[in-house]
Amino acid sequence: MDFNNSAANDSDFAIFDDYVYKSRKHFNEKFEHIIRVAIDECIIHNDWHEDIITSTILRKLRNNFSSFTIESEQARGRYNVTEWEVYKNTNKNKLEYRYGDIGFLIKLDFGDGREVVGAATVEAKRIYNEEIDGGKYSTPSFGALKIDQLKRLFSSNVNHRTVFYDYIVNPENSSRFPISKILPTIHLITSKLKNRSVYKHTEDFSYCITHRFFQGYELNYSQNVIDDLRGARSDVSGTPYLVVANVSLNSKLGSTNMSLIDINHDIYRVIPRDDDKEEPLIATHTGN
């Protein structure tokens, strides 16, 4: 793995005030940059916990990319416009989170009323190391990784994935390289890897979202899974974080003009946009 790429706070990363991106690859580069910024912020503020890292990543991504379209896809007649929102689960009954930490509900509109909703579910694990967790972790590892838990998550959704939050410190100048990698949970169960050697089997979390989930690829279309994530069942409390996206594949307009996916607003609340440590947005719709 090449850890010599630009760090999260590099100043030469161009930001533009637009929501149209030249290509999905270009959009992914911007997306990845913001994820690194979010992880770096959690390290700086000593907030190295899965819940806080997840919240920070999703909030910053939503704040910077809440609506976007891909120029190169328009050129071939695929008028892709994506709008999305992020919710926090406020259910205080502590019902079982059988799907992991993050749920995605993606509605795809193919035009003329042809719509379909799919789901994705993700468990988050952060690195344990000596700097944060003491001498027990002189060799960094994913200390909270439990195979039994992963098997339960996989049984709830065969497309389930696990994302890793990590950072590498450059010994020459002590700079940090933030990392977010993801893979199918069944691969993790099978390999039984619990340290950084798992990365050879992963892809960037940003790529999984921009190239898979936001295109409707590799989702679960089971109505039971969708209803569980929506919070529609009394015995299942959804997921701690829920991403809801509308993807129009037939829109030349500046918005999807689609009805939002119906979720249980008694338990889900939008993560406030102003809850960002009162800092300016890094990129309010980057582009060009």
mmCIF file of C-alpha atoms in Angstrom:
data_model
loop_
_atom_site.group_PDB
_atom_site.id
_atom_site.type_symbol
_atom_site.label_atom_id
_atom_site.label_comp_id
_atom_site.label_asym_id
_atom_site.label_seq_id
_atom_site.Cartn_x
_atom_site.Cartn_y
_atom_site.Cartn_z
ATOM 1 C CA MET A 1 0.000 0.000 0.000
ATOM 2 C CA ASP A 2 1.285 3.444 -0.910
ATOM 3 C CA PHE A 3 1.177 5.733 2.115
ATOM 4 C CA ASN A 4 3.016 8.560 0.345
ATOM 5 C CA ASN A 5 -0.125 10.214 -0.970
ATOM 6 C CA SER A 6 -1.181 13.670 0.159
ATOM 7 C CA ALA A 7 -2.236 13.907 3.782
ATOM 8 C CA ALA A 8 -5.673 15.114 4.795
ATOM 9 C CA ASN A 9 -4.636 18.710 5.365
ATOM 10 C CA ASP A 10 -2.661 19.215 2.144
ATOM 11 C CA SER A 11 -3.106 22.755 0.873
ATOM 12 C CA ASP A 12 -2.726 21.906 -2.824
ATOM 13 C CA PHE A 13 -6.066 20.078 -3.033
ATOM 14 C CA ALA A 14 -8.196 22.354 -5.221
ATOM 15 C CA ILE A 15 -11.735 23.112 -4.042
ATOM 16 C CA PHE A 16 -14.386 24.629 -6.295
ATOM 17 C CA ASP A 17 -17.877 25.960 -5.631
ATOM 18 C CA ASP A 18 -19.991 23.695 -7.803
ATOM 19 C CA TYR A 19 -21.791 20.375 -7.618
ATOM 20 C CA VAL A 20 -20.961 19.017 -11.083
ATOM 21 C CA TYR A 21 -17.954 16.711 -11.325
ATOM 22 C CA LYS A 22 -16.039 15.793 -14.458
ATOM 23 C CA SER A 23 -16.126 12.086 -13.725
ATOM 24 C CA ARG A 24 -16.998 9.693 -10.937
ATOM 25 C CA LYS A 25 -13.273 9.153 -10.409
ATOM 26 C CA HIS A 26 -12.834 12.896 -9.920
ATOM 27 C CA PHE A 27 -15.764 12.983 -7.506
ATOM 28 C CA ASN A 28 -14.292 10.066 -5.571
ATOM 29 C CA GLU A 29 -10.986 11.921 -5.142
ATOM 30 C CA LYS A 30 -12.838 14.812 -3.474
ATOM 31 C CA PHE A 31 -14.878 12.385 -1.380
ATOM 32 C CA GLU A 32 -11.762 10.550 -0.205
ATOM 33 C CA HIS A 33 -10.091 13.820 0.745
ATOM 34 C CA ILE A 34 -12.964 14.795 3.046
ATOM 35 C CA ILE A 35 -12.931 11.374 4.720
ATOM 36 C CA ARG A 36 -9.238 11.834 5.497
ATOM 37 C CA VAL A 37 -9.934 15.297 6.889
ATOM 38 C CA ALA A 38 -12.665 13.841 9.131
ATOM 39 C CA ILE A 39 -10.447 11.048 10.460
ATOM 40 C CA ASP A 40 -7.603 13.466 11.076
ATOM 41 C CA GLU A 41 -9.951 15.731 13.047
ATOM 42 C CA CYS A 42 -10.946 12.833 15.302
ATOM 43 C CA ILE A 43 -7.281 12.112 16.022
ATOM 44 C CA ILE A 44 -6.541 15.767 16.791
ATOM 45 C CA HIS A 45 -9.508 16.046 19.186
ATOM 46 C CA ASN A 46 -8.776 12.678 20.845
ATOM 47 C CA ASP A 47 -12.142 11.374 19.607
ATOM 48 C CA TRP A 48 -10.835 7.998 18.471
ATOM 49 C CA HIS A 49 -14.062 6.015 18.878
ATOM 50 C CA GLU A 50 -16.051 4.278 16.131
ATOM 51 C CA ASP A 51 -19.231 6.228 16.846
ATOM 52 C CA ILE A 52 -17.557 9.641 16.740
ATOM 53 C CA ILE A 53 -15.421 8.807 13.703
ATOM 54 C CA THR A 54 -18.466 7.553 11.809
ATOM 55 C CA SER A 55 -20.529 10.600 12.748
ATOM 56 C CA THR A 56 -17.741 12.993 11.753
ATOM 57 C CA ILE A 57 -17.154 11.310 8.395
ATOM 58 C CA LEU A 58 -20.829 11.184 7.427
ATOM 59 C CA ARG A 59 -21.517 14.739 8.595
ATOM 60 C CA LYS A 60 -18.597 16.222 6.691
ATOM 61 C CA LEU A 61 -19.420 14.258 3.555
ATOM 62 C CA ARG A 62 -23.061 15.351 3.676
ATOM 63 C CA ASN A 63 -22.091 18.961 4.391
ATOM 64 C CA ASN A 64 -19.808 19.045 1.373
ATOM 65 C CA PHE A 65 -21.582 16.789 -1.127
ATOM 66 C CA SER A 66 -25.298 16.708 -0.302
ATOM 67 C CA SER A 67 -26.184 16.964 -4.006
ATOM 68 C CA PHE A 68 -24.040 16.091 -6.991
ATOM 69 C CA THR A 69 -24.060 15.021 -10.619
ATOM 70 C CA ILE A 70 -21.410 13.485 -12.877
ATOM 71 C CA GLU A 71 -20.644 15.334 -16.129
ATOM 72 C CA SER A 72 -19.131 12.407 -18.042
ATOM 73 C CA GLU A 73 -22.208 10.286 -17.339
ATOM 74 C CA GLN A 74 -24.470 13.032 -18.680
ATOM 75 C CA ALA A 75 -22.510 12.920 -21.939
ATOM 76 C CA ARG A 76 -23.672 9.350 -22.534
ATOM 77 C CA GLY A 77 -27.279 10.093 -21.632
ATOM 78 C CA ARG A 78 -27.172 9.010 -17.990
ATOM 79 C CA TYR A 79 -28.460 12.106 -16.197
ATOM 80 C CA ASN A 80 -27.376 11.074 -12.733
ATOM 81 C CA VAL A 81 -28.416 13.465 -9.970
ATOM 82 C CA THR A 82 -27.884 12.299 -6.387
ATOM 83 C CA GLU A 83 -29.244 13.955 -3.241
ATOM 84 C CA TRP A 84 -28.760 12.475 0.208
ATOM 85 C CA GLU A 85 -29.137 13.050 3.932
ATOM 86 C CA VAL A 86 -27.626 11.569 7.105
ATOM 87 C CA TYR A 87 -29.603 10.594 10.210
ATOM 88 C CA LYS A 88 -28.669 9.675 13.775
ATOM 89 C CA ASN A 89 -30.701 7.052 15.607
ATOM 90 C CA THR A 90 -32.067 8.511 18.852
ATOM 91 C CA ASN A 91 -33.937 5.406 20.033
ATOM 92 C CA LYS A 92 -33.361 5.126 23.777
ATOM 93 C CA ASN A 93 -34.850 1.648 24.112
ATOM 94 C CA LYS A 94 -31.496 0.081 23.182
ATOM 95 C CA LEU A 95 -33.052 -2.424 20.837
ATOM 96 C CA GLU A 96 -30.743 -4.725 18.915
ATOM 97 C CA TYR A 97 -28.642 -3.205 16.146
ATOM 98 C CA ARG A 98 -28.526 -6.363 14.074
ATOM 99 C CA TYR A 99 -27.090 -4.692 10.970
ATOM 100 C CA GLY A 100 -24.053 -2.875 12.350
ATOM 101 C CA ASP A 101 -23.210 0.811 12.620
ATOM 102 C CA ILE A 102 -24.251 2.327 9.283
ATOM 103 C CA GLY A 103 -27.250 1.703 7.078
ATOM 104 C CA PHE A 104 -27.703 2.971 3.525
ATOM 105 C CA LEU A 105 -31.079 3.258 1.819
ATOM 106 C CA ILE A 106 -30.747 4.124 -1.868
ATOM 107 C CA LYS A 107 -33.712 4.918 -4.109
ATOM 108 C CA LEU A 108 -33.012 4.634 -7.852
ATOM 109 C CA ASP A 109 -35.309 6.383 -10.333
ATOM 110 C CA PHE A 110 -35.142 5.099 -13.919
ATOM 111 C CA GLY A 111 -37.885 7.454 -15.123
ATOM 112 C CA ASP A 112 -41.600 7.102 -15.845
ATOM 113 C CA GLY A 113 -42.290 6.028 -12.270
ATOM 114 C CA ARG A 114 -39.853 3.115 -12.370
ATOM 115 C CA GLU A 115 -38.189 3.192 -8.949
ATOM 116 C CA VAL A 116 -36.467 0.674 -6.714
ATOM 117 C CA VAL A 117 -35.014 0.927 -3.197
ATOM 118 C CA GLY A 118 -31.971 -1.037 -2.059
ATOM 119 C CA ALA A 119 -30.050 -1.294 1.212
ATOM 120 C CA ALA A 120 -26.454 -1.624 2.355
ATOM 121 C CA THR A 121 -25.175 -2.243 5.881
ATOM 122 C CA VAL A 122 -21.732 -1.600 7.347
ATOM 123 C CA GLU A 123 -19.986 -2.332 10.642
ATOM 124 C CA ALA A 124 -17.205 0.077 11.706
ATOM 125 C CA LYS A 125 -13.976 -0.899 13.487
ATOM 126 C CA ARG A 126 -11.131 1.412 14.462
ATOM 127 C CA ILE A 127 -7.469 0.574 14.923
ATOM 128 C CA TYR A 128 -6.138 -0.010 18.434
ATOM 129 C CA ASN A 129 -2.548 1.133 18.907
ATOM 130 C CA GLU A 130 -0.028 1.922 21.615
ATOM 131 C CA GLU A 131 -0.375 5.697 21.216
ATOM 132 C CA ILE A 132 -4.067 5.660 22.151
ATOM 133 C CA ASP A 133 -4.672 2.325 23.875
ATOM 134 C CA GLY A 134 -1.428 1.595 25.711
ATOM 135 C CA GLY A 135 1.273 -1.063 25.633
ATOM 136 C CA LYS A 136 -1.152 -3.929 25.097
ATOM 137 C CA TYR A 137 -1.352 -2.800 21.485
ATOM 138 C CA SER A 138 2.333 -2.287 20.730
ATOM 139 C CA THR A 139 1.406 -4.051 17.496
ATOM 140 C CA PRO A 140 -1.613 -2.206 16.036
ATOM 141 C CA SER A 141 -4.710 -4.345 15.559
ATOM 142 C CA PHE A 142 -8.487 -4.145 15.374
ATOM 143 C CA GLY A 143 -8.965 -5.069 19.004
ATOM 144 C CA ALA A 144 -12.771 -4.996 18.991
ATOM 145 C CA LEU A 145 -13.099 -7.365 16.044
ATOM 146 C CA LYS A 146 -15.122 -10.431 17.088
ATOM 147 C CA ILE A 147 -15.829 -13.213 14.613
ATOM 148 C CA ASP A 148 -19.074 -14.207 16.362
ATOM 149 C CA GLN A 149 -20.400 -10.663 15.970
ATOM 150 C CA LEU A 150 -19.384 -10.577 12.304
ATOM 151 C CA LYS A 151 -21.217 -13.852 11.697
ATOM 152 C CA ARG A 152 -24.396 -12.399 13.209
ATOM 153 C CA LEU A 153 -24.081 -9.305 11.027
ATOM 154 C CA PHE A 154 -23.498 -11.399 7.921
ATOM 155 C CA SER A 155 -26.549 -13.524 8.723
ATOM 156 C CA SER A 156 -28.668 -10.346 8.694
ATOM 157 C CA ASN A 157 -27.434 -9.296 5.240
ATOM 158 C CA VAL A 158 -25.238 -11.425 2.981
ATOM 159 C CA ASN A 159 -23.954 -8.212 1.349
ATOM 160 C CA HIS A 160 -22.784 -6.858 4.704
ATOM 161 C CA ARG A 161 -19.458 -4.987 4.822
ATOM 162 C CA THR A 162 -16.961 -3.915 7.482
ATOM 163 C CA VAL A 163 -15.097 -0.591 7.336
ATOM 164 C CA PHE A 164 -11.775 0.050 9.097
ATOM 165 C CA TYR A 165 -10.668 3.428 10.472
ATOM 166 C CA ASP A 166 -6.927 3.810 10.861
ATOM 167 C CA TYR A 167 -3.960 6.124 10.424
ATOM 168 C CA ILE A 168 -0.283 5.589 9.684
ATOM 169 C CA VAL A 169 2.333 7.839 11.281
ATOM 170 C CA ASN A 170 5.355 8.761 9.169
ATOM 171 C CA PRO A 171 8.381 8.176 11.450
ATOM 172 C CA GLU A 172 10.419 10.799 9.589
ATOM 173 C CA ASN A 173 8.189 13.794 10.277
ATOM 174 C CA SER A 174 5.368 12.415 12.505
ATOM 175 C CA SER A 175 2.747 13.305 9.887
ATOM 176 C CA ARG A 176 -0.388 11.160 9.766
ATOM 177 C CA PHE A 177 -1.974 9.380 6.829
ATOM 178 C CA PRO A 178 -5.680 8.692 7.581
ATOM 179 C CA ILE A 179 -7.161 5.455 6.244
ATOM 180 C CA SER A 180 -10.684 4.123 5.703
ATOM 181 C CA LYS A 181 -10.837 0.714 4.032
ATOM 182 C CA ILE A 182 -13.770 -1.630 3.526
ATOM 183 C CA LEU A 183 -14.435 -5.219 2.473
ATOM 184 C CA PRO A 184 -17.305 -7.731 2.475
ATOM 185 C CA THR A 185 -17.780 -9.077 5.986
ATOM 186 C CA ILE A 186 -17.781 -12.666 4.730
ATOM 187 C CA HIS A 187 -14.219 -12.106 3.449
ATOM 188 C CA LEU A 188 -13.217 -10.933 6.912
ATOM 189 C CA ILE A 189 -14.876 -13.923 8.566
ATOM 190 C CA THR A 190 -13.135 -16.320 6.207
ATOM 191 C CA SER A 191 -9.669 -14.748 6.377
ATOM 192 C CA LYS A 192 -9.784 -14.306 10.186
ATOM 193 C CA LEU A 193 -7.439 -11.325 9.817
ATOM 194 C CA LYS A 194 -7.510 -8.798 12.670
ATOM 195 C CA ASN A 195 -4.619 -6.479 11.816
ATOM 196 C CA ARG A 196 -3.421 -4.294 8.945
ATOM 197 C CA SER A 197 -2.633 -7.309 6.799
ATOM 198 C CA VAL A 198 -6.346 -7.284 5.953
ATOM 199 C CA TYR A 199 -5.816 -4.187 3.790
ATOM 200 C CA LYS A 200 -4.596 -6.236 0.844
ATOM 201 C CA HIS A 201 -8.182 -7.489 0.509
ATOM 202 C CA THR A 202 -9.923 -4.103 0.839
ATOM 203 C CA GLU A 203 -10.904 -1.059 -1.191
ATOM 204 C CA ASP A 204 -11.338 2.568 -0.143
ATOM 205 C CA PHE A 205 -14.534 3.319 1.792
ATOM 206 C CA SER A 206 -14.985 6.356 -0.462
ATOM 207 C CA TYR A 207 -14.916 4.169 -3.585
ATOM 208 C CA CYS A 208 -17.477 1.776 -2.137
ATOM 209 C CA ILE A 209 -19.885 4.655 -1.503
ATOM 210 C CA THR A 210 -19.365 6.635 -4.719
ATOM 211 C CA HIS A 211 -18.947 3.754 -7.184
ATOM 212 C CA ARG A 212 -21.110 1.062 -5.594
ATOM 213 C CA PHE A 213 -23.785 2.258 -3.153
ATOM 214 C CA PHE A 214 -24.578 5.562 -4.907
ATOM 215 C CA GLN A 215 -24.973 3.689 -8.200
ATOM 216 C CA GLY A 216 -27.211 1.023 -6.714
ATOM 217 C CA TYR A 217 -24.620 -1.717 -7.085
ATOM 218 C CA GLU A 218 -24.307 -4.654 -4.679
ATOM 219 C CA LEU A 219 -27.282 -3.583 -2.577
ATOM 220 C CA ASN A 220 -29.757 -5.826 -0.783
ATOM 221 C CA TYR A 221 -33.279 -5.486 -2.160
ATOM 222 C CA SER A 222 -35.016 -7.568 0.509
ATOM 223 C CA GLN A 223 -38.062 -5.695 1.792
ATOM 224 C CA ASN A 224 -37.419 -7.035 5.306
ATOM 225 C CA VAL A 225 -33.940 -5.504 5.385
ATOM 226 C CA ILE A 226 -35.222 -2.220 3.973
ATOM 227 C CA ASP A 227 -38.036 -2.059 6.543
ATOM 228 C CA ASP A 228 -35.616 -2.847 9.372
ATOM 229 C CA LEU A 229 -33.315 0.010 8.365
ATOM 230 C CA ARG A 230 -36.267 2.386 7.980
ATOM 231 C CA GLY A 231 -37.213 1.659 11.588
ATOM 232 C CA ALA A 232 -40.569 0.272 10.533
ATOM 233 C CA ARG A 233 -40.508 -2.708 12.904
ATOM 234 C CA SER A 234 -40.975 -2.444 16.649
ATOM 235 C CA ASP A 235 -38.389 -5.116 17.502
ATOM 236 C CA VAL A 236 -35.553 -3.661 15.395
ATOM 237 C CA SER A 237 -34.198 -0.160 15.925
ATOM 238 C CA GLY A 238 -32.514 0.324 12.563
ATOM 239 C CA THR A 239 -28.856 1.362 12.644
ATOM 240 C CA PRO A 240 -27.041 4.014 14.710
ATOM 241 C CA TYR A 241 -26.461 6.012 11.504
ATOM 242 C CA LEU A 242 -28.588 6.000 8.373
ATOM 243 C CA VAL A 243 -27.746 7.448 4.958
ATOM 244 C CA VAL A 244 -30.794 8.036 2.744
ATOM 245 C CA ALA A 245 -30.136 8.835 -0.919
ATOM 246 C CA ASN A 246 -32.267 9.595 -3.953
ATOM 247 C CA VAL A 247 -30.523 8.823 -7.240
ATOM 248 C CA SER A 248 -32.236 9.998 -10.413
ATOM 249 C CA LEU A 249 -30.894 8.311 -13.545
ATOM 250 C CA ASN A 250 -33.254 10.209 -15.818
ATOM 251 C CA SER A 251 -33.079 13.849 -14.699
ATOM 252 C CA LYS A 252 -31.731 16.833 -16.623
ATOM 253 C CA LEU A 253 -32.836 19.066 -13.768
ATOM 254 C CA GLY A 254 -30.854 20.322 -10.809
ATOM 255 C CA SER A 255 -32.589 17.983 -8.387
ATOM 256 C CA THR A 256 -34.044 14.499 -8.298
ATOM 257 C CA ASN A 257 -37.676 15.630 -7.842
ATOM 258 C CA MET A 258 -38.233 12.340 -6.049
ATOM 259 C CA SER A 259 -40.168 11.683 -2.877
ATOM 260 C CA LEU A 260 -37.917 10.832 0.054
ATOM 261 C CA ILE A 261 -37.712 7.295 1.343
ATOM 262 C CA ASP A 262 -40.155 6.971 4.221
ATOM 263 C CA ILE A 263 -38.225 6.390 7.458
ATOM 264 C CA ASN A 264 -39.260 6.424 11.105
ATOM 265 C CA HIS A 265 -38.663 10.015 12.177
ATOM 266 C CA ASP A 266 -39.613 9.107 15.740
ATOM 267 C CA ILE A 267 -36.184 7.511 16.067
ATOM 268 C CA TYR A 268 -34.136 9.087 13.263
ATOM 269 C CA ARG A 269 -33.019 12.720 13.427
ATOM 270 C CA VAL A 270 -31.038 14.619 10.806
ATOM 271 C CA ILE A 271 -27.470 15.279 11.945
ATOM 272 C CA PRO A 272 -27.369 19.105 12.166
ATOM 273 C CA ARG A 273 -25.243 20.901 9.605
ATOM 274 C CA ASP A 274 -24.065 23.467 12.131
ATOM 275 C CA ASP A 275 -22.721 20.737 14.431
ATOM 276 C CA ASP A 276 -19.270 20.971 12.845
ATOM 277 C CA LYS A 277 -17.188 22.585 15.582
ATOM 278 C CA GLU A 278 -18.248 25.962 14.135
ATOM 279 C CA GLU A 279 -15.767 25.691 11.289
ATOM 280 C CA PRO A 280 -16.388 26.691 7.657
ATOM 281 C CA LEU A 281 -17.224 23.933 5.221
ATOM 282 C CA ILE A 282 -14.216 22.521 3.417
ATOM 283 C CA ALA A 283 -16.031 22.352 0.109
ATOM 284 C CA THR A 284 -19.624 23.390 -0.380
ATOM 285 C CA HIS A 285 -20.183 21.376 -3.571
ATOM 286 C CA THR A 286 -16.744 20.860 -5.026
ATOM 287 C CA GLY A 287 -16.338 20.467 -8.721
ATOM 288 C CA ASN A 288 -14.539 21.290 -11.973
#
